[in-house]
Amino acid sequence: MRYILFCFYAVCLFFNQFTFAQETNSTRPVVIAHRGACGYVPEHTAIGKVMACAMGANFIEQDISISKDDRAIVIHDNVLENVTNVEQVFPDRHREDGHYYVVDFTLKEIKKLNVHERTDKGVKVRYPGRFPVSGGPALKLLTLEEEIELIQGIEKSTGKKYGLYPELKTVAFYTKEGKDIAKIVLDILDKYGYNKKESNIYVQCFEPDVLKRLRTEFNCKLKLIQLISGSGKVYDDMVTPEGLDNVAAYADGIGPGFTRLLQLKDGVVTTTDLARLAHERNLKIHPYTLRYDSLPENVRFEELLYGLFCVVKVDGAFTDFPDKVVSFLDKIY
């Protein structure tokens, strides 16, 4: 199916900003703060999580890695050099491949590190227009427990609810390292009361066997999201009718790269059948990652949002800029 976005979007706004509300879900989609408000401050820091809550995000994401002493660390990579100054603090602690793995450091050692804006291999800045790599306050990595207590504290002081959205990262890697990341994370979630179907949380993972294990071995009642990469045969098979039947047997939703749902070029959006097929199986759809400063060529951020929320009708989305997505949804709900 093809839709001309530029003209249709402009007409909707001209006549009434609420005109195209009928095109969306009856329930307002959720805004998931991808690594916090990381479009503005370094990812997975306390200040970024507080900022995301203040911007009105519904869920706050926690990527999880495991330390040497079995602590759940909130960090996207299983290595430290891309977002911390580990090379300066522990220059000789890398492996033969040159990487500084989270699993080789204790929590006490990790707390000695300062967090900075994301770089590639500790050198090239990933998003030059974002927070400076140098300067600013000393920002630290959080444990999962610390982040949960932070979010629950904000809930208490504001009277508002914010969901958790943890991802089990590189589980196969941690299994080889003798770490059971699934058990470590589930035990922490249970400790803080996240153990029921209605708990305000989604647990996500790219590895289907991990999610199946949560359902069977751990009898996990939490809502599970099967992440789907933008490429790869395993994920290509997953987005077929048969593949989605399989996913629906163990998961509550899917988290595809947004290009699995639509592609935008010169104001034209080409949609796939994935959203229809997923919704037919009662699967939620939470695509990733909506970045205001990293868009398809000749496409505005609002047009991407319109394509996903009003044409494809997703149930929520991951974004580095939660305030911008909240503002867009405010116009149509």
mmCIF file of C-alpha atoms in Angstrom:
data_model
loop_
_atom_site.group_PDB
_atom_site.id
_atom_site.type_symbol
_atom_site.label_atom_id
_atom_site.label_comp_id
_atom_site.label_asym_id
_atom_site.label_seq_id
_atom_site.Cartn_x
_atom_site.Cartn_y
_atom_site.Cartn_z
ATOM 1 C CA MET A 1 0.000 0.000 0.000
ATOM 2 C CA ARG A 2 1.238 3.525 -0.752
ATOM 3 C CA TYR A 3 0.279 6.831 0.824
ATOM 4 C CA ILE A 4 1.405 10.346 -0.113
ATOM 5 C CA LEU A 5 2.405 11.803 3.231
ATOM 6 C CA PHE A 6 3.467 15.360 2.561
ATOM 7 C CA CYS A 7 0.116 16.615 1.211
ATOM 8 C CA PHE A 8 -2.139 14.501 3.416
ATOM 9 C CA TYR A 9 -0.261 15.429 6.577
ATOM 10 C CA ALA A 10 -0.358 19.137 5.714
ATOM 11 C CA VAL A 11 -4.096 19.086 4.930
ATOM 12 C CA CYS A 12 -4.847 17.363 8.248
ATOM 13 C CA LEU A 13 -2.981 20.027 10.168
ATOM 14 C CA PHE A 14 -4.550 22.867 8.148
ATOM 15 C CA PHE A 15 -8.157 21.900 8.797
ATOM 16 C CA ASN A 16 -7.838 20.691 12.368
ATOM 17 C CA GLN A 17 -4.983 19.251 14.330
ATOM 18 C CA PHE A 18 -7.342 16.545 15.605
ATOM 19 C CA THR A 19 -8.695 15.604 12.177
ATOM 20 C CA PHE A 20 -6.508 12.560 11.791
ATOM 21 C CA ALA A 21 -7.158 11.156 15.278
ATOM 22 C CA GLN A 22 -9.591 8.757 13.630
ATOM 23 C CA GLU A 23 -6.680 7.223 11.767
ATOM 24 C CA THR A 24 -4.934 6.129 14.966
ATOM 25 C CA ASN A 25 -5.543 3.461 17.562
ATOM 26 C CA SER A 26 -8.484 4.040 19.919
ATOM 27 C CA THR A 27 -5.973 3.720 22.760
ATOM 28 C CA ARG A 28 -3.200 6.268 22.850
ATOM 29 C CA PRO A 29 0.143 4.662 21.921
ATOM 30 C CA VAL A 30 2.868 4.579 24.539
ATOM 31 C CA VAL A 31 6.122 6.519 24.338
ATOM 32 C CA ILE A 32 9.172 4.460 25.285
ATOM 33 C CA ALA A 33 12.238 6.479 26.268
ATOM 34 C CA HIS A 34 15.058 4.704 24.436
ATOM 35 C CA ARG A 35 17.956 4.553 26.939
ATOM 36 C CA GLY A 36 16.312 7.540 28.625
ATOM 37 C CA ALA A 37 16.167 10.949 26.963
ATOM 38 C CA CYS A 38 19.395 10.107 25.172
ATOM 39 C CA GLY A 39 18.837 12.616 22.386
ATOM 40 C CA TYR A 40 19.702 15.276 24.964
ATOM 41 C CA VAL A 41 21.997 13.757 27.612
ATOM 42 C CA PRO A 42 24.227 10.660 27.703
ATOM 43 C CA GLU A 43 22.332 7.386 27.534
ATOM 44 C CA HIS A 44 21.397 5.285 30.555
ATOM 45 C CA THR A 45 22.258 7.947 33.116
ATOM 46 C CA ALA A 46 20.088 8.974 36.044
ATOM 47 C CA ILE A 47 19.676 12.479 34.632
ATOM 48 C CA GLY A 48 18.483 11.029 31.316
ATOM 49 C CA LYS A 49 15.907 8.820 33.016
ATOM 50 C CA VAL A 50 14.579 11.690 35.144
ATOM 51 C CA MET A 51 14.416 13.900 32.052
ATOM 52 C CA ALA A 52 12.454 11.237 30.154
ATOM 53 C CA CYS A 53 9.926 11.004 32.988
ATOM 54 C CA ALA A 54 9.560 14.790 33.062
ATOM 55 C CA MET A 55 8.984 14.790 29.289
ATOM 56 C CA GLY A 56 6.012 12.463 29.691
ATOM 57 C CA ALA A 57 7.412 9.119 28.540
ATOM 58 C CA ASN A 58 5.247 6.159 29.515
ATOM 59 C CA PHE A 59 8.046 3.592 29.697
ATOM 60 C CA ILE A 60 11.748 3.921 30.454
ATOM 61 C CA GLU A 61 14.138 1.433 28.830
ATOM 62 C CA GLN A 62 16.889 -0.435 30.676
ATOM 63 C CA ASP A 63 19.429 -2.415 28.663
ATOM 64 C CA ILE A 64 21.038 -4.965 30.963
ATOM 65 C CA SER A 65 24.557 -6.353 31.096
ATOM 66 C CA ILE A 66 26.175 -8.345 33.926
ATOM 67 C CA SER A 67 29.265 -7.466 35.943
ATOM 68 C CA LYS A 68 31.964 -9.823 37.206
ATOM 69 C CA ASP A 69 30.218 -10.007 40.579
ATOM 70 C CA ASP A 70 26.789 -10.773 39.057
ATOM 71 C CA ARG A 71 25.296 -7.301 39.296
ATOM 72 C CA ALA A 72 22.798 -6.153 36.663
ATOM 73 C CA ILE A 73 24.282 -3.032 35.059
ATOM 74 C CA VAL A 74 22.159 -0.689 32.942
ATOM 75 C CA ILE A 75 24.241 -0.245 29.787
ATOM 76 C CA HIS A 76 23.484 -0.939 26.148
ATOM 77 C CA ASP A 77 26.749 -2.640 25.144
ATOM 78 C CA ASN A 78 28.508 -5.556 26.760
ATOM 79 C CA VAL A 79 31.676 -3.446 26.532
ATOM 80 C CA LEU A 80 32.460 -0.228 28.403
ATOM 81 C CA GLU A 81 34.634 1.866 26.107
ATOM 82 C CA ASN A 82 31.841 3.235 23.905
ATOM 83 C CA VAL A 83 30.154 5.200 26.698
ATOM 84 C CA THR A 84 32.685 5.464 29.557
ATOM 85 C CA ASN A 85 36.251 6.544 30.255
ATOM 86 C CA VAL A 86 37.352 2.991 31.105
ATOM 87 C CA GLU A 87 40.444 3.300 28.899
ATOM 88 C CA GLN A 88 41.755 6.110 31.081
ATOM 89 C CA VAL A 89 40.828 4.542 34.430
ATOM 90 C CA PHE A 90 41.796 0.927 33.664
ATOM 91 C CA PRO A 91 44.091 1.122 30.594
ATOM 92 C CA ASP A 92 45.357 -2.452 30.866
ATOM 93 C CA ARG A 93 42.090 -4.260 31.530
ATOM 94 C CA HIS A 94 41.030 -4.951 27.954
ATOM 95 C CA ARG A 95 40.962 -8.421 26.420
ATOM 96 C CA GLU A 96 43.079 -9.468 23.464
ATOM 97 C CA ASP A 97 40.447 -8.090 21.094
ATOM 98 C CA GLY A 98 40.932 -4.628 22.618
ATOM 99 C CA HIS A 99 37.514 -4.454 24.285
ATOM 100 C CA TYR A 100 36.754 -3.716 27.940
ATOM 101 C CA TYR A 101 33.927 -6.113 28.780
ATOM 102 C CA VAL A 102 31.429 -5.311 31.519
ATOM 103 C CA VAL A 103 31.693 -8.881 32.760
ATOM 104 C CA ASP A 104 35.402 -8.407 33.564
ATOM 105 C CA PHE A 105 34.747 -5.600 36.061
ATOM 106 C CA THR A 106 33.150 -5.568 39.505
ATOM 107 C CA LEU A 107 30.433 -3.080 40.392
ATOM 108 C CA LYS A 108 32.905 -1.197 42.604
ATOM 109 C CA GLU A 109 35.226 -0.791 39.619
ATOM 110 C CA ILE A 110 32.414 0.198 37.265
ATOM 111 C CA LYS A 111 31.344 2.920 39.693
ATOM 112 C CA LYS A 112 34.779 4.528 39.256
ATOM 113 C CA LEU A 113 33.965 5.225 35.605
ATOM 114 C CA ASN A 114 32.327 8.331 34.179
ATOM 115 C CA VAL A 115 29.728 8.067 31.428
ATOM 116 C CA HIS A 116 30.000 10.178 28.279
ATOM 117 C CA GLU A 117 28.068 10.580 25.037
ATOM 118 C CA ARG A 118 28.174 7.512 22.780
ATOM 119 C CA THR A 119 31.212 6.968 20.597
ATOM 120 C CA ASP A 120 32.129 4.269 18.111
ATOM 121 C CA LYS A 121 34.966 2.164 19.546
ATOM 122 C CA GLY A 122 35.693 4.903 22.025
ATOM 123 C CA VAL A 123 36.786 7.330 19.277
ATOM 124 C CA LYS A 124 34.274 8.752 16.789
ATOM 125 C CA VAL A 125 31.238 10.521 18.257
ATOM 126 C CA ARG A 126 28.083 8.763 17.065
ATOM 127 C CA TYR A 127 25.783 11.819 17.097
ATOM 128 C CA PRO A 128 27.898 15.015 16.908
ATOM 129 C CA GLY A 129 24.963 17.342 17.597
ATOM 130 C CA ARG A 130 24.195 15.832 20.977
ATOM 131 C CA PHE A 131 25.680 16.328 24.441
ATOM 132 C CA PRO A 132 29.447 17.058 24.390
ATOM 133 C CA VAL A 133 31.677 14.052 25.041
ATOM 134 C CA SER A 134 33.828 16.062 27.442
ATOM 135 C CA GLY A 135 32.668 18.377 30.178
ATOM 136 C CA GLY A 136 29.586 18.404 32.349
ATOM 137 C CA PRO A 137 28.992 16.629 35.670
ATOM 138 C CA ALA A 138 30.381 13.212 36.520
ATOM 139 C CA LEU A 139 27.706 10.768 35.313
ATOM 140 C CA LYS A 140 27.701 7.154 36.477
ATOM 141 C CA LEU A 141 26.272 3.865 35.291
ATOM 142 C CA LEU A 142 23.355 2.557 37.343
ATOM 143 C CA THR A 143 22.504 -0.896 38.556
ATOM 144 C CA LEU A 144 19.049 -2.170 37.700
ATOM 145 C CA GLU A 145 18.123 -1.882 41.388
ATOM 146 C CA GLU A 146 19.216 1.754 41.488
ATOM 147 C CA GLU A 147 17.215 2.611 38.401
ATOM 148 C CA ILE A 148 14.079 0.885 39.662
ATOM 149 C CA GLU A 149 14.343 2.743 42.966
ATOM 150 C CA LEU A 150 14.848 6.016 41.082
ATOM 151 C CA ILE A 151 11.757 5.478 38.924
ATOM 152 C CA GLN A 152 9.633 4.252 41.816
ATOM 153 C CA GLY A 153 10.765 7.292 43.801
ATOM 154 C CA ILE A 154 9.632 9.597 41.002
ATOM 155 C CA GLU A 155 6.312 7.752 40.917
ATOM 156 C CA LYS A 156 5.851 8.369 44.643
ATOM 157 C CA SER A 157 6.759 12.042 44.517
ATOM 158 C CA THR A 158 4.755 12.891 41.380
ATOM 159 C CA GLY A 159 1.829 10.492 41.667
ATOM 160 C CA LYS A 160 2.457 9.401 38.064
ATOM 161 C CA LYS A 161 3.227 5.918 36.778
ATOM 162 C CA TYR A 162 6.230 5.028 34.640
ATOM 163 C CA GLY A 163 6.733 1.553 33.240
ATOM 164 C CA LEU A 164 9.981 -0.365 32.988
ATOM 165 C CA TYR A 165 11.201 -1.785 29.688
ATOM 166 C CA PRO A 166 14.326 -3.925 30.347
ATOM 167 C CA GLU A 167 16.188 -5.738 27.595
ATOM 168 C CA LEU A 168 18.244 -8.854 28.202
ATOM 169 C CA LYS A 169 21.391 -8.126 26.188
ATOM 170 C CA THR A 170 23.698 -10.622 24.422
ATOM 171 C CA VAL A 171 22.381 -13.523 26.477
ATOM 172 C CA ALA A 172 24.371 -16.103 24.543
ATOM 173 C CA PHE A 173 27.577 -14.210 25.380
ATOM 174 C CA TYR A 174 26.767 -14.160 29.083
ATOM 175 C CA THR A 175 25.847 -17.827 29.075
ATOM 176 C CA LYS A 176 29.348 -18.614 27.781
ATOM 177 C CA GLU A 177 30.719 -16.432 30.577
ATOM 178 C CA GLY A 178 28.804 -18.496 33.161
ATOM 179 C CA LYS A 179 26.246 -15.771 33.888
ATOM 180 C CA ASP A 180 22.499 -16.462 33.941
ATOM 181 C CA ILE A 181 21.286 -12.996 32.994
ATOM 182 C CA ALA A 182 17.645 -14.111 32.815
ATOM 183 C CA LYS A 183 17.587 -15.364 36.404
ATOM 184 C CA ILE A 184 19.516 -12.380 37.736
ATOM 185 C CA VAL A 185 17.102 -9.911 36.147
ATOM 186 C CA LEU A 186 13.906 -11.790 37.016
ATOM 187 C CA ASP A 187 14.984 -12.097 40.653
ATOM 188 C CA ILE A 188 15.505 -8.321 40.833
ATOM 189 C CA LEU A 189 12.181 -7.580 39.154
ATOM 190 C CA ASP A 190 10.388 -9.924 41.538
ATOM 191 C CA LYS A 191 12.056 -8.212 44.498
ATOM 192 C CA TYR A 192 10.539 -4.900 43.414
ATOM 193 C CA GLY A 193 7.084 -6.295 42.685
ATOM 194 C CA TYR A 194 7.264 -6.774 38.919
ATOM 195 C CA ASN A 195 5.992 -10.340 38.708
ATOM 196 C CA LYS A 196 2.434 -10.267 37.364
ATOM 197 C CA LYS A 197 0.868 -9.970 33.928
ATOM 198 C CA GLU A 198 -0.568 -6.596 34.869
ATOM 199 C CA SER A 199 2.780 -5.278 36.139
ATOM 200 C CA ASN A 200 3.745 -2.043 34.400
ATOM 201 C CA ILE A 201 6.626 -3.591 32.495
ATOM 202 C CA TYR A 202 7.657 -5.222 29.233
ATOM 203 C CA VAL A 203 10.708 -7.493 28.979
ATOM 204 C CA GLN A 204 12.387 -7.552 25.570
ATOM 205 C CA CYS A 205 15.034 -9.673 23.886
ATOM 206 C CA PHE A 206 16.279 -10.420 20.370
ATOM 207 C CA GLU A 207 16.866 -14.098 21.190
ATOM 208 C CA PRO A 208 13.609 -16.095 20.919
ATOM 209 C CA ASP A 209 14.925 -19.044 22.944
ATOM 210 C CA VAL A 210 15.502 -16.703 25.874
ATOM 211 C CA LEU A 211 11.898 -15.472 25.854
ATOM 212 C CA LYS A 212 10.642 -19.051 25.527
ATOM 213 C CA ARG A 213 12.761 -19.994 28.524
ATOM 214 C CA LEU A 214 11.240 -17.162 30.548
ATOM 215 C CA ARG A 215 7.776 -18.511 29.785
ATOM 216 C CA THR A 216 8.503 -22.207 30.378
ATOM 217 C CA GLU A 217 11.363 -22.658 32.846
ATOM 218 C CA PHE A 218 10.656 -19.553 34.927
ATOM 219 C CA ASN A 219 6.882 -19.452 34.366
ATOM 220 C CA CYS A 220 7.302 -15.709 33.814
ATOM 221 C CA LYS A 221 3.971 -13.860 33.770
ATOM 222 C CA LEU A 222 5.399 -10.528 32.591
ATOM 223 C CA LYS A 223 4.623 -9.117 29.150
ATOM 224 C CA LEU A 224 7.326 -10.205 26.708
ATOM 225 C CA ILE A 225 8.431 -8.479 23.502
ATOM 226 C CA GLN A 226 10.230 -10.271 20.682
ATOM 227 C CA LEU A 227 12.690 -7.811 19.171
ATOM 228 C CA ILE A 228 13.084 -8.105 15.402
ATOM 229 C CA SER A 229 16.179 -6.846 13.652
ATOM 230 C CA GLY A 230 15.905 -5.033 10.348
ATOM 231 C CA SER A 231 17.736 -7.825 8.552
ATOM 232 C CA GLY A 232 18.718 -11.485 8.921
ATOM 233 C CA LYS A 233 17.040 -14.755 7.959
ATOM 234 C CA VAL A 234 15.929 -15.564 11.495
ATOM 235 C CA TYR A 235 14.023 -12.275 11.610
ATOM 236 C CA ASP A 236 12.857 -12.480 8.001
ATOM 237 C CA ASP A 237 11.194 -15.781 8.898
ATOM 238 C CA MET A 238 9.755 -14.229 12.044
ATOM 239 C CA VAL A 239 7.662 -11.643 10.156
ATOM 240 C CA THR A 240 5.827 -14.225 8.031
ATOM 241 C CA PRO A 241 2.346 -15.423 9.059
ATOM 242 C CA GLU A 242 3.822 -18.700 10.276
ATOM 243 C CA GLY A 243 6.622 -16.938 12.095
ATOM 244 C CA LEU A 244 4.234 -14.587 13.866
ATOM 245 C CA ASP A 245 2.076 -17.560 14.887
ATOM 246 C CA ASN A 246 5.159 -18.933 16.605
ATOM 247 C CA VAL A 247 5.967 -15.595 18.254
ATOM 248 C CA ALA A 248 2.401 -15.243 19.533
ATOM 249 C CA ALA A 249 2.773 -18.552 21.352
ATOM 250 C CA TYR A 250 5.327 -17.090 23.789
ATOM 251 C CA ALA A 251 5.341 -13.287 23.431
ATOM 252 C CA ASP A 252 2.866 -10.438 23.865
ATOM 253 C CA GLY A 253 4.271 -8.230 21.160
ATOM 254 C CA ILE A 254 7.026 -7.449 18.722
ATOM 255 C CA GLY A 255 9.662 -4.737 18.603
ATOM 256 C CA PRO A 256 10.724 -4.424 14.961
ATOM 257 C CA GLY A 257 13.026 -1.886 13.412
ATOM 258 C CA PHE A 258 10.625 0.672 11.946
ATOM 259 C CA THR A 259 11.769 -0.106 8.401
ATOM 260 C CA ARG A 260 10.094 -3.499 8.832
ATOM 261 C CA LEU A 261 6.794 -1.592 8.974
ATOM 262 C CA LEU A 262 7.308 1.211 6.486
ATOM 263 C CA GLN A 263 9.860 2.942 4.367
ATOM 264 C CA LEU A 264 9.791 6.653 3.673
ATOM 265 C CA LYS A 265 11.269 8.388 0.669
ATOM 266 C CA ASP A 266 10.411 11.777 -0.781
ATOM 267 C CA GLY A 267 7.119 11.931 1.105
ATOM 268 C CA VAL A 268 5.926 8.493 0.011
ATOM 269 C CA VAL A 269 5.454 5.774 2.591
ATOM 270 C CA THR A 270 5.393 2.140 1.528
ATOM 271 C CA THR A 271 3.865 -0.068 4.197
ATOM 272 C CA THR A 272 4.247 -3.805 4.689
ATOM 273 C CA ASP A 273 1.762 -6.355 5.952
ATOM 274 C CA LEU A 274 3.628 -6.823 9.234
ATOM 275 C CA ALA A 275 1.422 -4.549 11.360
ATOM 276 C CA ARG A 276 -1.798 -6.129 10.092
ATOM 277 C CA LEU A 277 -0.478 -9.649 10.597
ATOM 278 C CA ALA A 278 0.783 -8.855 14.100
ATOM 279 C CA HIS A 279 -2.440 -7.208 15.226
ATOM 280 C CA GLU A 280 -4.459 -10.117 13.855
ATOM 281 C CA ARG A 281 -2.532 -12.237 16.367
ATOM 282 C CA ASN A 282 -3.134 -9.736 19.187
ATOM 283 C CA LEU A 283 0.549 -8.802 19.279
ATOM 284 C CA LYS A 284 1.505 -5.306 20.380
ATOM 285 C CA ILE A 285 3.824 -3.415 18.021
ATOM 286 C CA HIS A 286 6.578 -1.229 19.515
ATOM 287 C CA PRO A 287 9.055 -0.282 16.752
ATOM 288 C CA TYR A 288 12.506 1.212 17.299
ATOM 289 C CA THR A 289 14.199 3.741 17.139
ATOM 290 C CA LEU A 290 12.748 7.170 16.293
ATOM 291 C CA ARG A 291 15.581 9.703 16.169
ATOM 292 C CA TYR A 292 14.937 13.345 15.345
ATOM 293 C CA ASP A 293 18.574 13.756 14.289
ATOM 294 C CA SER A 294 18.821 10.590 12.187
ATOM 295 C CA LEU A 295 16.066 10.311 9.593
ATOM 296 C CA PRO A 296 15.515 8.807 6.145
ATOM 297 C CA GLU A 297 16.530 11.194 3.386
ATOM 298 C CA ASN A 298 14.097 14.067 2.696
ATOM 299 C CA VAL A 299 11.714 12.982 5.467
ATOM 300 C CA ARG A 300 10.669 15.119 8.422
ATOM 301 C CA PHE A 301 10.329 13.641 11.901
ATOM 302 C CA GLU A 302 6.607 14.435 12.024
ATOM 303 C CA GLU A 303 6.057 12.537 8.791
ATOM 304 C CA LEU A 304 7.770 9.476 10.205
ATOM 305 C CA LEU A 305 5.572 9.717 13.290
ATOM 306 C CA TYR A 306 2.459 10.122 11.168
ATOM 307 C CA GLY A 307 3.357 7.060 9.108
ATOM 308 C CA LEU A 308 3.845 4.886 12.177
ATOM 309 C CA PHE A 309 1.079 6.126 14.469
ATOM 310 C CA CYS A 310 -1.616 7.094 11.968
ATOM 311 C CA VAL A 311 -1.028 4.821 8.966
ATOM 312 C CA VAL A 312 0.584 1.693 10.401
ATOM 313 C CA LYS A 313 -1.134 2.254 13.783
ATOM 314 C CA VAL A 314 1.587 1.002 16.079
ATOM 315 C CA ASP A 315 0.892 0.625 19.798
ATOM 316 C CA GLY A 316 3.954 2.574 20.893
ATOM 317 C CA ALA A 317 7.504 3.347 19.841
ATOM 318 C CA PHE A 318 11.045 3.729 21.126
ATOM 319 C CA THR A 319 12.532 7.195 20.754
ATOM 320 C CA ASP A 320 15.634 9.144 21.782
ATOM 321 C CA PHE A 321 13.430 12.263 21.885
ATOM 322 C CA PRO A 322 10.399 11.445 24.065
ATOM 323 C CA ASP A 323 9.253 15.075 24.300
ATOM 324 C CA LYS A 324 8.848 15.348 20.536
ATOM 325 C CA VAL A 325 6.809 12.146 20.291
ATOM 326 C CA VAL A 326 4.643 13.123 23.277
ATOM 327 C CA SER A 327 4.008 16.510 21.626
ATOM 328 C CA PHE A 328 2.968 14.830 18.382
ATOM 329 C CA LEU A 329 0.576 12.466 20.151
ATOM 330 C CA ASP A 330 -0.890 15.363 22.131
ATOM 331 C CA LYS A 331 -2.063 16.838 18.825
ATOM 332 C CA ILE A 332 -4.019 13.762 17.815
ATOM 333 C CA TYR A 333 -5.405 12.452 21.105
#
